[in-house]
Tab-separated table of C-alpha atoms in Angstrom:
chain	number	residue	atom	x	y	z
R	1	THR	CA	59.613	46.599	-39.774
R	2	GLY	CA	61.169	48.575	-37.025
R	3	LYS	CA	64.611	48.957	-35.628
R	4	LEU	CA	65.518	48.119	-31.558
R	5	TYR	CA	67.638	50.481	-30.150
R	6	ALA	CA	69.911	49.996	-26.777
R	7	ALA	CA	71.903	52.013	-24.250
R	8	SER	CA	74.653	49.647	-25.207
R	9	ASP	CA	74.667	50.283	-29.119
R	10	ILE	CA	77.550	52.523	-30.231
R	11	ALA	CA	77.292	56.652	-30.069
R	12	PRO	CA	75.070	58.355	-31.020
R	13	THR	CA	72.200	55.977	-30.133
R	14	PRO	CA	72.737	55.943	-26.157
R	15	ALA	CA	72.344	60.277	-26.330
R	16	LYS	CA	69.516	60.154	-28.871
R	17	MET	CA	67.798	57.798	-26.745
R	18	THR	CA	68.606	60.036	-23.613
R	19	LEU	CA	66.535	63.287	-25.541
R	20	ALA	CA	64.091	61.266	-26.940
R	21	VAL	CA	63.250	60.272	-23.133
R	22	ALA	CA	63.521	63.367	-22.158
R	23	ASP	CA	61.260	65.036	-24.662
R	24	MET	CA	58.567	61.940	-24.005
R	25	GLU	CA	59.094	63.093	-20.477
R	26	ILE	CA	57.895	67.229	-21.235
R	27	ALA	CA	55.242	66.051	-23.361
R	28	TYR	CA	53.719	63.918	-21.616
R	29	THR	CA	53.771	66.583	-18.433
R	30	ASP	CA	52.596	69.115	-21.043
R	31	ALA	CA	49.577	67.139	-21.883
R	32	ALA	CA	48.696	66.005	-17.974
R	33	GLY	CA	49.249	69.170	-16.547
R	34	ARG	CA	46.618	70.983	-19.928
R	35	VAL	CA	43.456	72.874	-18.262
R	36	ASN	CA	40.257	73.542	-19.385
R	37	PRO	CA	39.439	70.728	-21.454
R	38	ASP	CA	37.508	70.725	-24.544
R	39	TYR	CA	35.112	67.989	-23.226
R	40	VAL	CA	34.978	66.472	-19.936
R	41	GLU	CA	33.369	63.191	-19.312
R	42	TYR	CA	32.595	62.578	-22.977
R	43	GLN	CA	29.762	59.868	-23.176
R	44	SER	CA	30.444	59.185	-19.498
R	45	GLY	CA	33.612	57.514	-20.950
R	46	VAL	CA	32.230	54.963	-22.886
R	47	LEU	CA	34.370	55.967	-26.525
R	48	GLY	CA	33.483	52.891	-28.216
R	49	GLY	CA	31.327	53.729	-31.394
R	50	ALA	CA	32.438	57.249	-31.275
R	51	THR	CA	34.173	59.422	-33.628
R	52	LEU	CA	36.871	61.704	-31.775
R	53	PHE	CA	37.823	65.288	-33.092
R	54	PRO	CA	41.192	66.788	-31.701
R	55	GLY	CA	40.852	68.216	-28.803
R	56	VAL	CA	41.664	67.778	-24.836
R	57	TYR	CA	39.378	65.026	-23.528
R	58	LYS	CA	39.215	64.880	-19.628
R	59	PHE	CA	37.619	61.864	-17.526
R	60	GLY	CA	38.094	61.481	-13.712
R	61	THR	CA	36.553	58.038	-14.383
R	62	ASP	CA	37.438	54.824	-16.423
R	63	VAL	CA	37.245	55.176	-20.054
R	64	GLY	CA	36.396	52.159	-22.316
R	65	PHE	CA	36.212	51.040	-26.159
R	66	SER	CA	33.253	47.933	-26.262
R	67	THR	CA	33.070	48.614	-30.338
R	68	ASP	CA	35.570	50.395	-32.812
R	69	CYS	CA	36.392	53.956	-32.316
R	70	ILE	CA	37.179	56.791	-34.963
R	71	ILE	CA	39.703	59.189	-34.033
R	72	SER	CA	39.250	61.962	-37.010
R	73	GLY	CA	41.548	65.192	-37.912
R	74	SER	CA	44.149	66.335	-40.075
R	75	SER	CA	47.643	64.941	-39.903
R	76	GLN	CA	48.467	68.771	-37.827
R	77	ASP	CA	45.829	67.804	-34.934
R	78	THR	CA	46.341	67.096	-31.409
R	79	TRP	CA	44.362	64.586	-29.166
R	80	ILE	CA	44.902	64.920	-25.439
R	81	PHE	CA	43.306	62.140	-23.239
R	82	GLN	CA	43.475	63.059	-19.748
R	83	ILE	CA	42.351	59.886	-17.609
R	84	ALA	CA	41.569	59.527	-14.140
R	85	GLY	CA	40.593	55.799	-14.114
R	86	GLU	CA	41.659	52.955	-16.049
R	87	MET	CA	41.542	52.638	-19.837
R	88	SER	CA	40.084	48.954	-21.903
R	89	ILE	CA	39.527	48.303	-24.671
R	90	ALA	CA	37.201	45.035	-25.296
R	91	ALA	CA	39.348	42.601	-27.567
R	92	ASN	CA	39.417	42.372	-31.298
R	93	LYS	CA	38.415	46.165	-31.389
R	94	LYS	CA	40.032	49.435	-33.016
R	95	ILE	CA	40.972	52.747	-32.622
R	96	VAL	CA	41.222	53.837	-36.371
R	97	LEU	CA	42.908	56.908	-37.298
R	98	ALA	CA	40.821	58.788	-40.374
R	99	GLY	CA	41.381	62.048	-42.333
R	100	GLY	CA	45.154	61.838	-41.887
R	101	ALA	CA	45.402	61.622	-37.809
R	102	LEU	CA	48.598	60.147	-36.929
R	103	ALA	CA	49.388	58.271	-33.995
R	104	SER	CA	52.279	60.422	-32.909
R	105	ASN	CA	49.562	63.096	-31.988
R	106	ILE	CA	47.739	61.095	-29.355
R	107	VAL	CA	48.743	61.537	-26.163
R	108	TRP	CA	47.157	59.241	-23.177
R	109	ALA	CA	47.569	61.112	-19.889
C-alpha cells in the first residue's frame, strides 16, 4: 500500500529524492557518531526477549534476536543502535513497537 518513486519521474520527484537521501545520510552520520552511549554491550548483544527503552545502544560485537524483542517508548523517543558486528534475526521473530514507538525513530548504525 505504498508508492514507488524513481529519479526518472517528473519534477519535483528527483529533487525531493535527492534531498531525502541527503537527509538520510546526515541522520546516519549523526547516529553513528554519537558518543557516551546509554547502554554498552547491553545483554552481551543477545536482545531476544528484551524490552529496549529509548537511548543509544553501542555494541562492539554481533547482535542477535533469537526471540521477539520489544522497543518501548513514546512517539517522541529515539533509539540508536551502533553495531560494529553483524545483526541477525531468527526466522519468524519480531521486533515489536510498544507505547507509541515509531519505526521512523529507530536508527541502526
